[in-house]
């Protein structure tokens, strides 16, 4: 119609995002490779990569992200399949149960896991009551606690992505496979899983990038013993005021996020999956 | 597919996952009524002591006010500038539209902690902006993707012919927007408001960096309090937040339906 008369409606958003998003990000990221005094240099990245402590945090973050993504895939598939075949009231209830944690504050969710995993928490009381052990297990402030907390945080995203892909699978395809003699497991593995690939790719990107950049959960459930890139970034910026290193850590988590999105997209394109 | 043994297995797996997702929250509800000074399980009694305590803690009162104010301001600004943009994006085709669209949604992809750090460094430290304004600007960037996406989704369900009818009956474009378009996407606007509000209210990474005297949001105050005290007042406060979240989920279900979350965008 009359776009020439309406383009100005796009201006306020563009200006706001330019000031409060694009400019701060760009100037910070550029600052890690270019400064007025020194010109172009990769010194900060060399320092990051050359330090065994930083490297160990980087790889721990990647490892945690991979484990959480894998757990979410394994736990998410059956639920999503069940959810995608449901209808009516039951579906609404199950969907609400999945979405409710997603909209709950992450501080509340991490705190609730502190109560479950703590020394005098739910699990240790249960173990003591059942007589399995006298001494409480140290579960809090371990990588295990962080994995549990992150899985709790991001599993709903995986379930929703997978469900949205599976809802598009025609029932007829599954019935055809069954009538041709495939059992349910085979139908699931050979029909449902391949056709849900777009949801798997989207879900994995969301879960991996979310869990490698989450701050609250590693901070509250992992503490200083299980540092990740996010908690390192906060410490460098707000505790020791080492801004050059803080911005480099930030850039590294952006690079990690970008690499994963790019990698998964190109793998799925090669496999002929449309996302 | 005919449900057999495997079908039951899927159901059992779903029940287990729901238990996993909900049971820490149930534990926290039970703990919030514990009269004891420090958190432990099982609770030793029943008391509303910590619920009263929450209202007496200055940190929480100030944090709550800040959170509500920041969420209301950023959501309102997000809607005021987001709705016209969504309208233009849905109704017109133009050069660079796809790029602009992904630019508007890009705050969703950038890690919050990176954006928070960048905002503090550029706007506050180098730019000299007061922290409070930086916090609001950051939250506006955060909610814009939600206001645009949800509004656009409901605009797409409104046929252009409705507007054309209004125009051909003599309404001006502005009249048709206010009298025809807006009333028809009322539910979408309400949903956009709710999702943007909860996103801002729940945010930690941006608020974490943009916090200072009297400008600390509730989630950050809770984290700070939790580092010094381990009494059940955080549990009590969590239960109140859970109730707030529950009513929001209910409202979203009544406006756009929870199936919005599984629709592909």
Coordinates of C-alpha atoms in Angstrom, one line a residue:
Chain A
X1 CA 0.0 0.0 0.0
X2 CA 1.5 3.3 1.1
X3 CA 4.8 2.3 2.7
X4 CA 6.3 5.7 1.7
X5 CA 4.0 7.3 4.2
X6 CA 4.4 4.8 7.0
X7 CA 8.1 4.2 7.2
X8 CA 8.4 6.7 10.1
X9 CA 6.6 4.2 12.3
X10 CA 9.8 2.1 12.3
X11 CA 12.0 4.9 13.4
X12 CA 11.4 5.0 17.2
X13 CA 12.2 1.2 17.6
X14 CA 15.2 1.5 15.4
X15 CA 16.6 4.5 17.3
X16 CA 15.9 2.9 20.7
X17 CA 17.6 -0.4 19.8
X18 CA 20.5 1.4 18.2
X19 CA 21.1 3.3 21.5
X20 CA 20.3 0.6 24.1
X21 CA 21.5 -2.4 22.2
X22 CA 23.5 -2.1 19.0
X23 CA 25.9 0.7 20.0
X24 CA 26.8 -0.7 23.5
X25 CA 27.4 -4.2 22.1
X26 CA 29.3 -3.1 19.1
X27 CA 31.5 -0.6 20.9
X28 CA 32.3 -3.2 23.6
X29 CA 33.1 -5.9 21.1
X30 CA 35.2 -3.6 19.0
X31 CA 37.0 -2.5 22.1
X32 CA 38.4 -6.0 22.6
X33 CA 40.4 -5.9 19.4
X34 CA 40.9 -2.2 18.8
X35 CA 41.9 0.7 21.0
X36 CA 42.9 4.3 20.1
X37 CA 46.4 4.0 21.7
X38 CA 47.4 0.5 20.5
X39 CA 45.4 0.1 17.3
X40 CA 44.4 -3.3 16.2
X41 CA 45.5 -6.2 18.4
X42 CA 44.5 -9.6 19.6
X43 CA 46.5 -9.4 22.8
X44 CA 43.5 -9.8 25.1
X45 CA 42.4 -13.0 23.3
X46 CA 45.9 -14.3 23.5
X47 CA 45.9 -13.6 27.2
X48 CA 42.6 -15.4 27.6
X49 CA 43.7 -18.4 25.6
X50 CA 47.2 -18.5 27.2
X51 CA 45.8 -18.7 30.7
X52 CA 45.2 -22.2 32.0
X53 CA 42.6 -21.0 34.5
X54 CA 40.5 -19.2 31.9
X55 CA 40.8 -22.1 29.5
X56 CA 39.5 -24.5 32.1
X57 CA 36.5 -22.2 32.7
X58 CA 35.8 -22.0 29.0
X59 CA 35.9 -25.8 28.6
X60 CA 33.9 -26.4 31.7
X61 CA 31.2 -24.1 30.3
X62 CA 31.2 -25.9 27.0
X63 CA 31.0 -29.3 28.8
X64 CA 28.2 -28.2 31.1
X65 CA 26.3 -26.8 28.0
X66 CA 26.7 -30.1 26.1
X67 CA 25.6 -32.3 29.1
X68 CA 22.6 -30.1 29.8
X69 CA 21.6 -30.1 26.1
X70 CA 21.9 -33.9 25.9
X71 CA 19.9 -34.4 29.1
X72 CA 17.2 -32.1 27.8
X73 CA 17.0 -33.9 24.5
X74 CA 16.7 -37.3 26.2
X75 CA 14.1 -36.1 28.7
X76 CA 12.3 -33.9 26.2
X77 CA 11.6 -36.3 23.4
X78 CA 9.1 -38.6 25.2
X79 CA 7.3 -35.7 26.8
X80 CA 7.1 -33.8 23.6
X81 CA 5.8 -36.8 21.6
X82 CA 3.1 -37.4 24.2
X83 CA 2.2 -33.8 24.3
X84 CA 2.0 -33.4 20.6
X85 CA -0.5 -36.3 20.3
X86 CA -2.7 -35.1 23.1
X87 CA -5.7 -32.8 22.7
X88 CA -8.2 -30.9 24.7
X89 CA -8.0 -30.4 28.4
X90 CA -5.2 -32.8 29.1
X91 CA -3.0 -31.0 26.7
X92 CA -3.8 -27.6 28.2
X93 CA -2.9 -28.9 31.6
X94 CA 0.4 -30.5 30.6
X95 CA 1.3 -27.5 28.6
X96 CA 0.6 -25.2 31.5
X97 CA 2.8 -27.4 33.7
X98 CA 5.7 -27.1 31.2
X99 CA 5.2 -23.3 30.7
X100 CA 4.8 -22.4 34.3
X101 CA 8.4 -23.0 35.3
X102 CA 9.5 -21.2 32.2
X103 CA 7.9 -18.0 33.3
X104 CA 9.1 -18.3 36.9
X105 CA 11.9 -16.2 38.1
X106 CA 15.3 -18.0 37.8
X107 CA 16.3 -16.8 41.3
X108 CA 13.3 -18.6 42.7
X109 CA 14.0 -21.7 40.7
X110 CA 17.7 -21.9 41.7
X111 CA 16.8 -21.1 45.3
X112 CA 14.3 -24.0 45.3
X113 CA 17.1 -26.4 44.2
X114 CA 19.2 -25.1 47.1
X115 CA 16.5 -26.2 49.4
X116 CA 16.3 -29.6 47.7
X117 CA 20.1 -30.3 47.4
X118 CA 21.4 -28.5 50.5
X119 CA 23.1 -30.2 53.5
X120 CA 19.8 -30.1 55.5
X121 CA 17.7 -30.2 52.3
X122 CA 15.0 -32.4 51.0
X123 CA 17.3 -35.1 49.4
X124 CA 19.7 -35.4 52.3
X125 CA 16.9 -35.6 54.8
X126 CA 15.3 -38.3 52.7
X127 CA 18.6 -40.3 52.5
X128 CA 19.1 -40.0 56.2
X129 CA 15.5 -41.0 57.0
X130 CA 15.8 -44.0 54.7
X131 CA 19.0 -44.9 56.5
X132 CA 21.3 -45.0 53.5
X133 CA 23.9 -42.7 55.0
X134 CA 24.5 -40.8 58.3
X135 CA 26.6 -38.0 56.8
X136 CA 24.9 -35.6 54.4
X137 CA 26.1 -35.7 50.8
X138 CA 27.7 -32.6 49.5
X139 CA 25.5 -32.0 46.4
X140 CA 25.3 -28.2 46.5
X141 CA 28.2 -26.3 44.9
X142 CA 29.1 -29.2 42.6
X143 CA 28.8 -29.5 38.8
X144 CA 26.0 -31.9 39.5
X145 CA 23.9 -29.2 41.1
X146 CA 24.6 -26.9 38.2
X147 CA 23.6 -29.5 35.7
X148 CA 20.3 -30.2 37.6
X149 CA 19.5 -26.5 37.9
X150 CA 20.3 -25.7 34.3
X151 CA 18.3 -28.7 33.1
X152 CA 15.3 -27.5 35.2
X153 CA 15.7 -24.1 33.7
X154 CA 15.9 -25.0 30.0
X155 CA 14.0 -28.3 29.7
X156 CA 10.7 -26.5 29.0
X157 CA 12.3 -24.7 26.0
X158 CA 13.4 -28.0 24.5
X159 CA 10.0 -29.5 25.1
X160 CA 8.2 -26.6 23.5
X161 CA 10.5 -26.6 20.4
X162 CA 10.2 -30.4 19.9
X163 CA 6.4 -30.3 20.5
X164 CA 6.0 -27.5 17.9
X165 CA 7.9 -29.6 15.3
X166 CA 6.0 -32.8 16.2
X167 CA 2.6 -31.2 16.0
X168 CA 3.3 -30.9 12.2
X169 CA 3.8 -34.6 11.8
X170 CA 0.9 -36.2 10.1
X171 CA -0.8 -39.0 12.0
X172 CA -1.2 -40.8 8.7
X173 CA 2.6 -41.3 8.3
X174 CA 2.8 -43.1 11.6
X175 CA -0.3 -45.2 10.9
X176 CA 1.2 -46.1 7.5
X177 CA 4.5 -47.2 9.1
X178 CA 2.6 -49.3 11.6
X179 CA 0.4 -50.9 9.0
X180 CA 3.5 -51.8 7.1
X181 CA 4.7 -53.7 10.1
X182 CA 6.9 -51.3 12.1
X183 CA 6.4 -51.5 15.9
X184 CA 6.0 -48.4 18.0
X185 CA 9.6 -48.0 18.9
X186 CA 10.6 -48.3 15.2
X187 CA 7.9 -45.8 14.2
X188 CA 9.3 -43.4 16.8
X189 CA 12.9 -43.8 15.8
X190 CA 12.4 -43.9 12.0
X191 CA 9.4 -41.5 11.5
X192 CA 9.0 -39.2 14.5
X193 CA 12.7 -38.5 15.3
X194 CA 13.8 -37.6 11.7
X195 CA 10.7 -35.4 11.1
X196 CA 11.3 -33.5 14.4
X197 CA 14.8 -32.5 13.5
X198 CA 13.9 -28.8 13.0
X199 CA 12.6 -28.7 16.5
X200 CA 15.7 -30.5 17.8
X201 CA 18.0 -27.9 16.2
X202 CA 16.1 -24.9 17.5
X203 CA 15.7 -26.5 20.9
X204 CA 19.4 -27.4 21.1
X205 CA 20.5 -23.9 20.1
X206 CA 18.2 -22.4 22.8
X207 CA 19.3 -24.8 25.5
X208 CA 23.0 -24.7 24.7
X209 CA 23.3 -21.0 24.4
X210 CA 21.0 -20.5 27.4
X211 CA 23.0 -22.8 29.7
X212 CA 26.4 -21.5 28.6
X213 CA 25.4 -17.9 29.3
X214 CA 23.2 -18.4 32.4
X215 CA 24.4 -16.5 35.5
X216 CA 22.0 -17.2 38.3
X217 CA 22.2 -21.0 38.4
X218 CA 26.0 -21.4 38.3
X219 CA 26.3 -18.6 40.8
X220 CA 23.8 -20.0 43.3
X221 CA 24.2 -23.7 42.8
X222 CA 27.9 -23.8 41.8
X223 CA 29.4 -21.0 43.7
X224 CA 33.1 -20.1 43.2
X225 CA 33.9 -23.8 42.8
X226 CA 32.0 -24.3 39.6
X227 CA 32.8 -21.1 37.7
X228 CA 31.5 -20.6 34.2
X229 CA 32.1 -17.9 31.6
X230 CA 29.1 -15.9 32.9
X231 CA 30.2 -15.9 36.6
X232 CA 33.8 -15.2 35.5
X233 CA 32.5 -12.2 33.4
X234 CA 30.6 -10.8 36.4
X235 CA 33.6 -11.3 38.7
X236 CA 36.0 -9.6 36.3
X237 CA 33.7 -6.6 35.7
X238 CA 32.1 -6.1 39.1
X239 CA 34.5 -7.5 41.7
X240 CA 38.1 -6.9 40.4
X241 CA 37.1 -4.2 37.9
X242 CA 39.3 -5.8 35.2
X243 CA 37.3 -4.4 32.3
X244 CA 39.5 -5.4 29.4
X245 CA 39.3 -9.0 30.6
X246 CA 35.6 -8.8 31.3
X247 CA 34.8 -7.6 27.8
X248 CA 37.0 -10.3 26.4
X249 CA 35.1 -13.0 28.3
X250 CA 31.9 -11.4 27.1
X251 CA 33.2 -11.5 23.5
X252 CA 34.2 -15.2 24.0
X253 CA 30.7 -16.1 25.1
X254 CA 29.2 -14.3 22.1
X255 CA 31.6 -16.1 19.8
X256 CA 30.7 -19.4 21.4
X257 CA 27.0 -18.7 20.9
X258 CA 27.5 -17.6 17.3
X259 CA 29.7 -20.7 16.6
X260 CA 27.0 -23.0 17.9
X261 CA 24.2 -21.4 16.0
X262 CA 26.2 -21.4 12.8
X263 CA 27.4 -24.9 13.3
X264 CA 24.0 -26.5 14.0
X265 CA 22.4 -24.5 11.2
X266 CA 25.0 -25.7 8.7
X267 CA 24.8 -29.3 9.8
X268 CA 21.1 -29.3 9.6
X269 CA 21.2 -27.7 6.1
X270 CA 23.6 -30.3 5.0
X271 CA 21.2 -32.9 6.3
X272 CA 18.4 -31.3 4.4
X273 CA 16.5 -30.1 7.5
X274 CA 14.6 -26.9 7.1
X275 CA 14.4 -24.7 10.2
Chain B
X1 CA -0.6 -44.1 16.3
X2 CA -2.2 -46.9 18.2
X3 CA -1.1 -46.6 21.8
X4 CA 0.5 -49.8 23.2
X5 CA 3.2 -50.4 25.7
X6 CA 5.4 -47.7 24.3
X7 CA 2.6 -45.3 24.5
X8 CA 2.3 -45.9 28.3
X9 CA 6.1 -45.5 28.5
X10 CA 5.8 -42.0 27.0
X11 CA 3.1 -41.1 29.5
X12 CA 5.2 -42.3 32.4
X13 CA 8.2 -40.3 31.1
X14 CA 6.0 -37.2 30.9
X15 CA 4.7 -37.6 34.4
X16 CA 8.3 -38.0 35.7
X17 CA 9.4 -34.9 33.9
X18 CA 6.5 -32.9 35.3
X19 CA 7.4 -34.1 38.8
X20 CA 11.0 -33.0 38.1
X21 CA 9.8 -29.6 37.0
X22 CA 7.4 -29.0 39.8
X23 CA 8.7 -30.7 42.9
X24 CA 11.4 -28.1 43.8
X25 CA 8.6 -25.6 43.8
X26 CA 6.4 -27.7 46.0
X27 CA 9.4 -28.1 48.4
X28 CA 9.8 -24.4 48.5
X29 CA 6.1 -23.9 49.3
X30 CA 6.3 -26.3 52.2
X31 CA 9.5 -24.7 53.5
X32 CA 8.1 -21.2 53.5
X33 CA 5.8 -22.1 56.4
X34 CA 8.7 -23.3 58.6
X35 CA 8.9 -21.3 61.8
X36 CA 12.7 -22.1 62.2
X37 CA 15.4 -19.6 61.7
X38 CA 17.2 -21.4 59.0
X39 CA 16.0 -23.5 56.0
X40 CA 15.9 -27.2 56.5
X41 CA 13.6 -30.1 55.4
X42 CA 11.2 -31.4 56.6
X43 CA 9.6 -28.2 58.1
X44 CA 9.3 -28.2 61.9
X45 CA 5.9 -26.6 62.1
X46 CA 3.5 -24.2 60.6
X47 CA 3.7 -20.4 60.8
X48 CA 3.2 -17.4 58.7
X49 CA 6.1 -15.6 60.4
X50 CA 8.3 -15.4 57.4
X51 CA 5.5 -14.0 55.2
X52 CA 5.2 -11.2 57.7
X53 CA 9.0 -10.8 57.8
X54 CA 9.1 -10.3 54.0
X55 CA 7.1 -7.1 54.3
X56 CA 9.3 -5.8 57.0
X57 CA 12.5 -6.2 55.0
X58 CA 13.4 -2.8 53.5
X59 CA 15.5 -4.4 50.8
X60 CA 12.5 -6.4 49.5
X61 CA 10.1 -3.5 49.6
X62 CA 12.4 -1.2 47.7
X63 CA 13.3 -4.0 45.3
X64 CA 9.7 -4.8 44.6
X65 CA 8.9 -1.2 43.9
X66 CA 11.9 -0.8 41.6
X67 CA 11.0 -4.0 39.7
X68 CA 7.4 -3.0 39.2
X69 CA 8.3 0.5 38.1
X70 CA 11.0 -0.7 35.6
X71 CA 8.7 -3.4 34.2
X72 CA 5.8 -1.0 33.8
X73 CA 7.9 1.8 32.1
X74 CA 9.8 -0.5 29.8
X75 CA 6.8 -2.5 28.8
X76 CA 4.8 0.6 28.1
X77 CA 7.5 2.2 26.0
X78 CA 8.1 -1.2 24.3
X79 CA 4.4 -1.3 23.3
X80 CA 4.2 2.3 22.3
X81 CA 7.1 2.0 19.9
X82 CA 6.7 -1.7 19.1
X83 CA 3.0 -1.8 18.0
X84 CA 3.4 0.7 15.1
X85 CA 6.6 -1.1 14.0
X86 CA 4.8 -4.4 14.1
X87 CA 1.9 -2.9 12.1
X88 CA 4.3 -1.6 9.4
X89 CA 6.2 -4.9 9.2
X90 CA 3.0 -6.9 8.8
X91 CA 1.2 -4.7 6.4
X92 CA 3.9 -3.6 4.0
X93 CA 6.6 -5.1 1.9
X94 CA 9.7 -3.1 1.4
X95 CA 13.4 -3.4 0.8
X96 CA 15.4 -4.6 3.8
X97 CA 12.3 -5.8 5.7
X98 CA 13.8 -9.2 6.7
X99 CA 17.0 -7.6 8.0
X100 CA 15.1 -5.0 10.0
X101 CA 12.8 -7.8 11.4
X102 CA 15.8 -9.8 12.6
X103 CA 17.4 -6.7 14.0
X104 CA 14.2 -6.1 16.1
X105 CA 14.3 -9.7 17.4
X106 CA 18.0 -9.8 18.0
X107 CA 18.0 -8.9 21.7
X108 CA 16.6 -12.4 22.1
X109 CA 19.7 -14.1 20.8
X110 CA 22.4 -11.9 22.5
X111 CA 23.2 -13.4 26.0
X112 CA 21.7 -11.1 28.6
X113 CA 24.9 -11.1 30.7
X114 CA 26.8 -9.7 27.7
X115 CA 24.3 -7.0 27.0
X116 CA 24.2 -6.1 30.7
X117 CA 28.0 -5.7 30.7
X118 CA 28.0 -3.7 27.5
X119 CA 25.3 -1.3 28.8
X120 CA 27.2 -0.7 32.0
X121 CA 30.4 -0.1 30.2
X122 CA 29.2 2.2 27.4
X123 CA 26.1 4.0 28.7
X124 CA 27.0 4.3 32.4
X125 CA 30.8 4.3 32.7
X126 CA 31.8 5.9 29.4
X127 CA 28.5 7.8 28.7
X128 CA 27.9 9.1 32.2
X129 CA 24.2 8.2 32.2
X130 CA 22.6 7.6 35.6
X131 CA 22.2 3.9 36.4
X132 CA 18.4 4.1 36.6
X133 CA 18.1 5.3 33.0
X134 CA 20.5 2.7 31.8
X135 CA 18.5 0.0 33.5
X136 CA 15.3 1.2 31.8
X137 CA 16.9 1.4 28.4
X138 CA 18.3 -2.1 28.8
X139 CA 14.8 -3.4 29.8
X140 CA 13.2 -1.7 26.8
X141 CA 15.7 -3.5 24.5
X142 CA 14.8 -6.7 26.3
X143 CA 11.0 -6.4 25.9
X144 CA 10.9 -5.1 22.3
X145 CA 11.2 -8.5 20.7
X146 CA 8.2 -9.7 22.7
X147 CA 6.0 -6.7 22.1
X148 CA 6.7 -6.8 18.3
X149 CA 6.4 -10.6 17.9
X150 CA 3.2 -11.1 19.8
X151 CA 1.5 -8.0 18.3
X152 CA 2.6 -9.1 14.8
X153 CA 1.2 -12.5 15.3
X154 CA -2.3 -11.1 16.2
X155 CA -2.1 -8.5 13.4
X156 CA -1.5 -11.3 10.9
X157 CA -4.8 -12.8 11.9
X158 CA -6.7 -9.6 11.1
X159 CA -7.6 -9.4 7.4
X160 CA -6.6 -6.3 5.5
X161 CA -10.1 -6.2 4.1
X162 CA -11.4 -5.0 7.5
X163 CA -9.2 -1.9 7.3
X164 CA -10.0 -1.4 3.6
X165 CA -13.7 -1.5 4.5
X166 CA -13.2 1.2 7.2
X167 CA -11.2 3.4 4.7
X168 CA -13.7 3.0 1.9
X169 CA -16.5 4.0 4.4
X170 CA -14.7 7.3 4.9
X171 CA -12.5 6.7 7.9
X172 CA -9.0 8.3 7.9
X173 CA -6.0 6.0 8.3
X174 CA -5.5 7.2 11.8
X175 CA -9.2 6.6 12.6
X176 CA -9.1 3.2 11.1
X177 CA -6.0 2.3 13.2
X178 CA -7.6 3.4 16.5
X179 CA -11.2 2.4 15.9
X180 CA -10.7 -0.8 13.9
X181 CA -7.2 -2.2 14.2
X182 CA -6.5 -1.7 17.9
X183 CA -9.9 -3.0 19.2
X184 CA -9.4 -6.1 17.1
X185 CA -5.9 -7.0 18.4
X186 CA -6.9 -6.2 22.0
X187 CA -6.1 -9.7 23.2
X188 CA -2.8 -9.8 21.5
X189 CA -1.8 -6.5 23.0
X190 CA -2.8 -7.7 26.5
X191 CA -0.7 -10.9 25.9
X192 CA 2.2 -8.8 24.6
X193 CA 2.0 -6.7 27.8
X194 CA 1.9 -9.7 30.0
X195 CA 4.9 -11.5 28.4
X196 CA 7.0 -8.3 28.2
X197 CA 6.1 -7.5 31.8
X198 CA 7.1 -10.9 33.2
X199 CA 10.3 -10.9 31.1
X200 CA 11.3 -7.6 32.5
X201 CA 10.2 -8.5 36.0
X202 CA 12.2 -11.8 36.0
X203 CA 15.3 -10.4 34.3
X204 CA 18.6 -10.9 36.2
X205 CA 21.6 -10.5 33.8
X206 CA 20.8 -6.9 32.8
X207 CA 19.6 -5.7 36.2
X208 CA 22.7 -7.4 37.8
X209 CA 25.1 -5.0 36.1
X210 CA 22.8 -2.0 36.2
X211 CA 22.3 -1.9 39.9
X212 CA 23.2 0.7 42.5
X213 CA 21.9 2.5 45.6
X214 CA 18.0 2.5 45.3
X215 CA 18.1 1.0 41.8
X216 CA 18.3 -2.7 42.6
X217 CA 15.5 -4.9 41.3
X218 CA 13.8 -7.6 43.4
X219 CA 15.5 -10.7 41.9
X220 CA 18.9 -9.1 42.6
X221 CA 17.9 -8.1 46.1
X222 CA 16.8 -11.7 46.7
X223 CA 20.2 -13.0 45.5
X224 CA 22.0 -10.6 47.7
X225 CA 19.8 -11.4 50.8
X226 CA 20.3 -15.1 50.1
X227 CA 24.0 -14.8 50.3
X228 CA 23.9 -13.5 53.9
X229 CA 20.8 -15.1 55.4
X230 CA 19.4 -18.6 54.9
X231 CA 16.0 -18.1 56.7
X232 CA 12.7 -19.1 55.0
X233 CA 11.8 -15.5 54.1
X234 CA 13.2 -16.0 50.6
X235 CA 11.0 -19.1 50.4
X236 CA 8.0 -17.0 51.4
X237 CA 8.8 -14.3 48.9
X238 CA 9.3 -17.0 46.3
X239 CA 5.8 -18.4 47.0
X240 CA 4.3 -14.9 46.4
X241 CA 6.2 -14.6 43.1
X242 CA 5.0 -18.1 42.2
X243 CA 1.4 -17.0 42.8
X244 CA 2.0 -13.9 40.6
X245 CA 3.5 -16.1 37.9
X246 CA 0.5 -18.5 38.1
X247 CA -2.0 -15.7 37.6
X248 CA 0.0 -14.5 34.6
X249 CA 0.1 -18.0 33.1
X250 CA -3.7 -18.1 33.5
X251 CA -4.1 -14.7 31.9
X252 CA -1.9 -15.7 28.9
X253 CA -4.0 -18.8 28.5
X254 CA -7.2 -16.7 28.5
X255 CA -5.8 -14.2 26.0
X256 CA -3.7 -15.9 23.3
X257 CA -3.7 -19.4 24.6
X258 CA -0.7 -21.4 25.8
X259 CA -0.5 -23.0 22.4
X260 CA 1.3 -19.7 21.4
X261 CA 4.4 -21.2 22.9
X262 CA 4.4 -24.2 20.6
X263 CA 3.4 -22.3 17.4
X264 CA 6.4 -21.8 15.1
X265 CA 7.3 -18.2 14.7

